[in-house]
Tab-separated table of C-alpha atoms in Angstrom:
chain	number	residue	atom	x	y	z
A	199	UNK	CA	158.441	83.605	86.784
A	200	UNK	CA	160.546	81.986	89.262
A	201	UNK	CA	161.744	82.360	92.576
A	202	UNK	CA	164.488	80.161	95.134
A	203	UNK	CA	164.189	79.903	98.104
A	204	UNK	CA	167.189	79.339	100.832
A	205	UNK	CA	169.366	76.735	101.623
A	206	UNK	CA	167.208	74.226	103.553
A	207	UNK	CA	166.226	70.390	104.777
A	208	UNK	CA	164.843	70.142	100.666
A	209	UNK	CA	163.387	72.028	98.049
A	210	UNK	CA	159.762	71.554	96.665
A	211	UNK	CA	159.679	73.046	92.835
A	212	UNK	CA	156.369	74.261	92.304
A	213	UNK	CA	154.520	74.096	89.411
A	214	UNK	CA	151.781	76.786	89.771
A	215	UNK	CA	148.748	77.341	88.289
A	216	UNK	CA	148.306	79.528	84.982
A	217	UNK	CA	147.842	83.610	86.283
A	218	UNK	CA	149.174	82.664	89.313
A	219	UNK	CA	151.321	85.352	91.542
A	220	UNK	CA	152.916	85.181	94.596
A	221	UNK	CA	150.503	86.581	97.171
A	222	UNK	CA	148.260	83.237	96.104
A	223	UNK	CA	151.138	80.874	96.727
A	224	UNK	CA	152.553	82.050	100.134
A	225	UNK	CA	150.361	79.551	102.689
A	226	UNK	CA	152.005	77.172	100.240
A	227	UNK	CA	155.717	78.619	100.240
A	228	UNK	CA	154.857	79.094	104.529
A	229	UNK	CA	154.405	75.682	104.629
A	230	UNK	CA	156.660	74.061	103.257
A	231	UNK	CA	159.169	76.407	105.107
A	232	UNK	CA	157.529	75.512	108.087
A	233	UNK	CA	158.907	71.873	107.436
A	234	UNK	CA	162.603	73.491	106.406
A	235	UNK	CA	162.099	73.127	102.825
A	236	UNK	CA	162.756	75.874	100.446
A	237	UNK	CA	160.497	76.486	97.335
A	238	UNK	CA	161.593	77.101	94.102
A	239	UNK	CA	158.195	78.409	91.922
A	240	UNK	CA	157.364	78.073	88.246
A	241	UNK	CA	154.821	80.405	86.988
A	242	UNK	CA	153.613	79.189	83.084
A	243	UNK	CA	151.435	81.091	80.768
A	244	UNK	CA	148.665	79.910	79.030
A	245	UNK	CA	150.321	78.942	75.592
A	246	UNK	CA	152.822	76.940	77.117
A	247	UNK	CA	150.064	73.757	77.425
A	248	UNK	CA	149.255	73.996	74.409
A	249	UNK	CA	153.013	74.901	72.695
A	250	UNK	CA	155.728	72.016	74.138
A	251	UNK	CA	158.511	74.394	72.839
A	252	UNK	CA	157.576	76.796	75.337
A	253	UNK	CA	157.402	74.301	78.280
A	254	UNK	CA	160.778	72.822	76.954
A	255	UNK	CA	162.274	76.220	77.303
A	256	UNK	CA	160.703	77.126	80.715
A	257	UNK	CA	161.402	73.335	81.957
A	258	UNK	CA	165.274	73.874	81.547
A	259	UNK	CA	164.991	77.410	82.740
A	260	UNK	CA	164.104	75.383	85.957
A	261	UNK	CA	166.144	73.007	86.126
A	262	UNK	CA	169.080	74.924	85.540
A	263	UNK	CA	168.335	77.008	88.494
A	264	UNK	CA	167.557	73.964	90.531
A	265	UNK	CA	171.114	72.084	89.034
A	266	UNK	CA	172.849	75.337	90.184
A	267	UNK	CA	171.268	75.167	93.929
A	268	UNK	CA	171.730	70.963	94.205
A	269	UNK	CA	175.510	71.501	93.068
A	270	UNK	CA	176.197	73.332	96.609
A	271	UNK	CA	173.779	71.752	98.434
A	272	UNK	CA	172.112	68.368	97.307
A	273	UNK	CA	169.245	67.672	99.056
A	274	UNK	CA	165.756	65.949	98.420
A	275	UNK	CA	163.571	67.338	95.682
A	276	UNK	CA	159.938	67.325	95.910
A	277	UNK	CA	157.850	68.521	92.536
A	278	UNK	CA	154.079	69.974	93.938
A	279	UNK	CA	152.139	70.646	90.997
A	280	UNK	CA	148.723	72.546	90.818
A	281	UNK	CA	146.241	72.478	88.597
A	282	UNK	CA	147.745	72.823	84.618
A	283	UNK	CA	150.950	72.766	86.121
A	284	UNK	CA	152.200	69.572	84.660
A	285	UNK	CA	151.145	70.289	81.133
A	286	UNK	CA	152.437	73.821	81.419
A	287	UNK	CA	156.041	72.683	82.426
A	288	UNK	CA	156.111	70.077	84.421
A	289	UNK	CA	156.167	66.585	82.600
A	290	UNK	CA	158.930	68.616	79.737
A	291	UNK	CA	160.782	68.495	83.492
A	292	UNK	CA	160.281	64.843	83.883
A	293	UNK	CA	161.012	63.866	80.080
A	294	UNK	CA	164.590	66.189	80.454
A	295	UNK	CA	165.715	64.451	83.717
A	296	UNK	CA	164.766	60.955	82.480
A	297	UNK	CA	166.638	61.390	79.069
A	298	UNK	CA	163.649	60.860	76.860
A	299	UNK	CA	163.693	64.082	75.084
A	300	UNK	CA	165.368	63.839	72.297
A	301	UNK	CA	166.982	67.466	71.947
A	302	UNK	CA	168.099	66.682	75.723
A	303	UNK	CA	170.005	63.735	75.989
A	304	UNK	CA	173.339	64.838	75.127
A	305	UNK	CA	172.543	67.128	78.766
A	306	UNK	CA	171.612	63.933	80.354
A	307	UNK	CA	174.929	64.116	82.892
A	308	UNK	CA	174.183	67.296	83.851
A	309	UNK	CA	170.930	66.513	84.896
A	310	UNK	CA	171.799	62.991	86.576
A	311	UNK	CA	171.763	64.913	90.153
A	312	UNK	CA	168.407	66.270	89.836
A	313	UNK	CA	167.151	62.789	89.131
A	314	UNK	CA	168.813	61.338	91.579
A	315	UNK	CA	167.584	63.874	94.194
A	316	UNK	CA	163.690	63.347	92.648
A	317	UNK	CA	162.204	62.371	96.036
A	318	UNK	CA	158.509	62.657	95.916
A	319	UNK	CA	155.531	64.363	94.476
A	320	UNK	CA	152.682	66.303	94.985
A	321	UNK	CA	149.471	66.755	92.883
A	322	UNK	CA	146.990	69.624	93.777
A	323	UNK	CA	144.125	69.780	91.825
A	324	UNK	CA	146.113	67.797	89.364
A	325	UNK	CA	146.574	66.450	86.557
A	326	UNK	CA	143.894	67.256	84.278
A	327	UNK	CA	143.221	66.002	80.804
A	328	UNK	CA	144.107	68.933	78.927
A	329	UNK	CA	142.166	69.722	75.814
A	330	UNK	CA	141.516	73.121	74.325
A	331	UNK	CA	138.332	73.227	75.598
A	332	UNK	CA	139.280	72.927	79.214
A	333	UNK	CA	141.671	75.358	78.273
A	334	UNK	CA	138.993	77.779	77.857
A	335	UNK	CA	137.266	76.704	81.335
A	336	UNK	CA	140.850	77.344	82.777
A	337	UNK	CA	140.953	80.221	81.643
A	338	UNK	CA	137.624	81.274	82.431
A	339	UNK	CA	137.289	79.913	86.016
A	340	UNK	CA	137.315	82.220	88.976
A	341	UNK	CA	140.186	80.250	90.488
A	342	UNK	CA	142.177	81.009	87.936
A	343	UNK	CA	141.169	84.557	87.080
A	344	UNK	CA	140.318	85.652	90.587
A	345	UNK	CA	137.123	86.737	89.523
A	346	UNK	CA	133.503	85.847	90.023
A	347	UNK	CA	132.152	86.395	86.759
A	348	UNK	CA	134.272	87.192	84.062
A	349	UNK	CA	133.344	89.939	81.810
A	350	UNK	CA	131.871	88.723	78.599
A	351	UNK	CA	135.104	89.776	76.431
A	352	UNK	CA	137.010	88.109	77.898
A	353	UNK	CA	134.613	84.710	77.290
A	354	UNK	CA	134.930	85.565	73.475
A	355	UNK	CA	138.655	85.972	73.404
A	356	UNK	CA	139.205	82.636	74.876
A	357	UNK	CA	136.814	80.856	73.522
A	358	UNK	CA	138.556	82.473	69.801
A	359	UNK	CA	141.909	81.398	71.104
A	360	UNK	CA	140.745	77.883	71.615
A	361	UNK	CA	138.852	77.915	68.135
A	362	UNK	CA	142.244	78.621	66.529
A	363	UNK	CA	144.357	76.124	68.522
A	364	UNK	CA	141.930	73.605	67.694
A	365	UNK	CA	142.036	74.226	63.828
A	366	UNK	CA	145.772	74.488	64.221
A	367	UNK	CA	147.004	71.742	66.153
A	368	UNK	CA	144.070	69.505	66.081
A	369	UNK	CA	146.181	66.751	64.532
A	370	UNK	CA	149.222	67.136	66.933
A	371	UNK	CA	146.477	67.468	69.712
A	372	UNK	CA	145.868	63.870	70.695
A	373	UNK	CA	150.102	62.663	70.160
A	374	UNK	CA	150.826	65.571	72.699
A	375	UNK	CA	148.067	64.305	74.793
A	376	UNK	CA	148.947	60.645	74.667
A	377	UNK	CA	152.911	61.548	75.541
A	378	UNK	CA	151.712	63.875	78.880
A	379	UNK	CA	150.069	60.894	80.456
A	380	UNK	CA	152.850	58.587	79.647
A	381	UNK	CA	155.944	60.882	81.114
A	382	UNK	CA	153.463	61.139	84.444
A	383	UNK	CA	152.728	57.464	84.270
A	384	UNK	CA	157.013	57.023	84.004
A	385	UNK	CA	158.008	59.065	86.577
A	386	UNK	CA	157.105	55.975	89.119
A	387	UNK	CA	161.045	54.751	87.713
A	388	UNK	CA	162.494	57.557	90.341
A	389	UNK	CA	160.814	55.835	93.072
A	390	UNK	CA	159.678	58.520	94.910
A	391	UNK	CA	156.049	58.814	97.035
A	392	UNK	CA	153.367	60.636	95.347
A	393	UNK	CA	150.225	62.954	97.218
A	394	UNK	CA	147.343	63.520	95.450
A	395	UNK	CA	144.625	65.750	96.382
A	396	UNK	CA	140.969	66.268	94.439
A	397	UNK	CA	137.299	66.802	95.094
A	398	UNK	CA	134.478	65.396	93.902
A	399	UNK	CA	132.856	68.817	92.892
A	400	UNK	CA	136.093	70.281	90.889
A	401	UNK	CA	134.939	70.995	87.713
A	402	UNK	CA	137.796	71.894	86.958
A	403	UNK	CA	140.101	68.718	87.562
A	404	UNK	CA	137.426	65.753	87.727
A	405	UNK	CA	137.758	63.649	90.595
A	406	UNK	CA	137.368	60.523	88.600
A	407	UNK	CA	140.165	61.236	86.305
A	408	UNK	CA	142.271	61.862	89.249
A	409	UNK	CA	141.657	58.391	90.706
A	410	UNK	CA	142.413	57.190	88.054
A	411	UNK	CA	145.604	58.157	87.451
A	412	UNK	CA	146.156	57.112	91.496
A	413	UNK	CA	145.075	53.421	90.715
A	414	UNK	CA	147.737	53.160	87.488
A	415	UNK	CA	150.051	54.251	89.403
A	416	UNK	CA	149.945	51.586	92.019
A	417	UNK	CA	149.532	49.442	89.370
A	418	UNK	CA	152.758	50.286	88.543
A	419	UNK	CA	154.129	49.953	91.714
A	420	UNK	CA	154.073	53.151	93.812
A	421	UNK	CA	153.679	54.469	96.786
A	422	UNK	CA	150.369	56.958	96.580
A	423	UNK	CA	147.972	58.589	99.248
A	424	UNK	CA	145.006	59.637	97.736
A	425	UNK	CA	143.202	62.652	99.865
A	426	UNK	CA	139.689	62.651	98.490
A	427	UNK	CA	137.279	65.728	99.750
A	428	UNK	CA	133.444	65.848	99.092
A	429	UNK	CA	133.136	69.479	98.711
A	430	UNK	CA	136.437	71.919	98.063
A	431	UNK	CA	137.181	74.651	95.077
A	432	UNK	CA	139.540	74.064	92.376
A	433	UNK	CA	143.421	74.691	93.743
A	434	UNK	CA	141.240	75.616	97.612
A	435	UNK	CA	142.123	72.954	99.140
A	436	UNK	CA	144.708	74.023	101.660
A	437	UNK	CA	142.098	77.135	102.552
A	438	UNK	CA	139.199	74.689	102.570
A	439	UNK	CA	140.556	72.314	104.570
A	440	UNK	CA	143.814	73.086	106.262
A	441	UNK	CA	144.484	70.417	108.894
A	442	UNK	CA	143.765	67.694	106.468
A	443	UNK	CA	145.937	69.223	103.944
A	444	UNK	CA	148.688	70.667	106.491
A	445	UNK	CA	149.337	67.180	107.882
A	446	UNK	CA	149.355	65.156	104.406
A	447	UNK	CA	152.234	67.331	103.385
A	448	UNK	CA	153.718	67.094	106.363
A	449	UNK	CA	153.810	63.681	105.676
A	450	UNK	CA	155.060	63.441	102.098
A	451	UNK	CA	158.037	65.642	102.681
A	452	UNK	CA	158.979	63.443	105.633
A	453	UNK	CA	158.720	60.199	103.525
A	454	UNK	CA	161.381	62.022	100.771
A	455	UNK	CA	163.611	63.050	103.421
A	456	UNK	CA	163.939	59.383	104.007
A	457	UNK	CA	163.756	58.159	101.045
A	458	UNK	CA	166.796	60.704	100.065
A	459	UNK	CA	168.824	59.469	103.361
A	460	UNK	CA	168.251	55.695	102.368
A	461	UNK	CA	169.516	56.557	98.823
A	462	UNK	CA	172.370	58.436	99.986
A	463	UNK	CA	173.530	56.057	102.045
A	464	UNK	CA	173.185	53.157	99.637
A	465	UNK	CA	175.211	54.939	97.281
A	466	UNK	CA	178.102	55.541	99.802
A	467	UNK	CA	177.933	51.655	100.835
């Protein structure tokens, strides 16, 4: 589920999209090595969004691995998440590293050095409001499966797995829900630059709720480049539009390469 990449200028943890492998993340991994960065990749199952003992458990799984890499050689962290990526793993990540998890915070020393590496982030596709039916969708969409038309078994075993989810965790639903948005919405306290890319014809991960969560966060106070596109698939855009994309990143890990340098050298002053 998880792979590390060499020492480098920085490390980007990705958060992939559910059914993800490796061949579909390589341009990404490419890219950022391109830029000296090394990649360290989180692959989540389906469950996990919907079960936050299983992103717990695959959130420390990550960060131990990233603690053990940052311990030789500390350098600027970037987390790029696609798609379900944050609900999958990702904001358990942010909650550990922040001390807000309650079955965490006696680790909260041994994750001070992540946090204080935490030097930008990068939404693809993401974040979506996750309910069970989008769950379904997700599972579903030919993004995710790879598939053009999935075969109608499959449609009835997802749509049953959502069906039971719903009758089982209906009331816990809208709590989970409500604590996502805030641990995204917190992360702006580690200061770091955020990219967010969308489309207005994702069905997948509407383009309105993705502005949204652009505009709060510069309410709040941080720095965020929105990269709207009129037409481009759910988690395509890199394929769709590769200059535009190419050059944005570029750009982001640049910013937390500075951003980690100014830190550093504030904390030696």
């Amino acid at each position: 589920r998880r792979e590390r990449g060499r020492k480098s200028q920085g490390v980007v943890v990705v958060f992939a999209w559910m059914s993800s492998e490796e061949r579909h993340l390589k341009h990404y991994i490419d890219l950022y090595a391109s830029c000296g960065w090394s990649s360290l990749v989180c692959h989540s199952q389906f469950l996990n969004s919907f079960f936050p003992e299983k992103a717990e458990l695959l959130a420390l799984e990550i960060l131990n691995e990233l603690l053990e890499e940052l311990r030789i050689n500390p350098v600027p962290v970037v987390f790029a998440s696609f798609s379900g990526g944050p609900k999958a793993c990702m904001y358990k990540v942010l909650q550990i590293i922040r001390g807000t998890y309650e079955n965490q915070r006696e680790n909260m020393d041994n994750y001070r050095i992540v946090r204080d590496c935490v030097a930008g982030h990068i939404y693809d596709s993401s974040p979506v409001d996750f309910t069970s039916d989008l769950g379904t969708r997700f599972v579903l969409h030919p993004s995710i499966l790879r598939i053009s038309n999935p075969p109608r078994f499959a449609q009835w075993i997802a749509k049953g797995i959502a069906s039971s989810l719903d009758g089982l965790f209906l009331s816990r639903f809208e709590t989970q829900r409500a604590e996502y948005w805030q641990t995204l919405y917190a992360s702006v306290i580690f200061g770091a630059p955020y990219l967010i890319m969308c489309s207005e014809d994702d069905d997948l991960a509407p383009c309105q709720t993705i502005c949204n969560f652009a505009e709060r966060l510069r309410e709040l106070g941080a720095d965020v480049r929105l990269v709207k596109w009129t037409s481009s698939p759910h988690v395509g855009h890199y394929r769709q539009h590769p200059v535009d994309y190419k050059g944005s990143v570029i750009e982001l890990l640049q910013k937390a390469s500075t951003i980690y340098l100014q830190r550093t050298n504030q904390r030696g002053g």
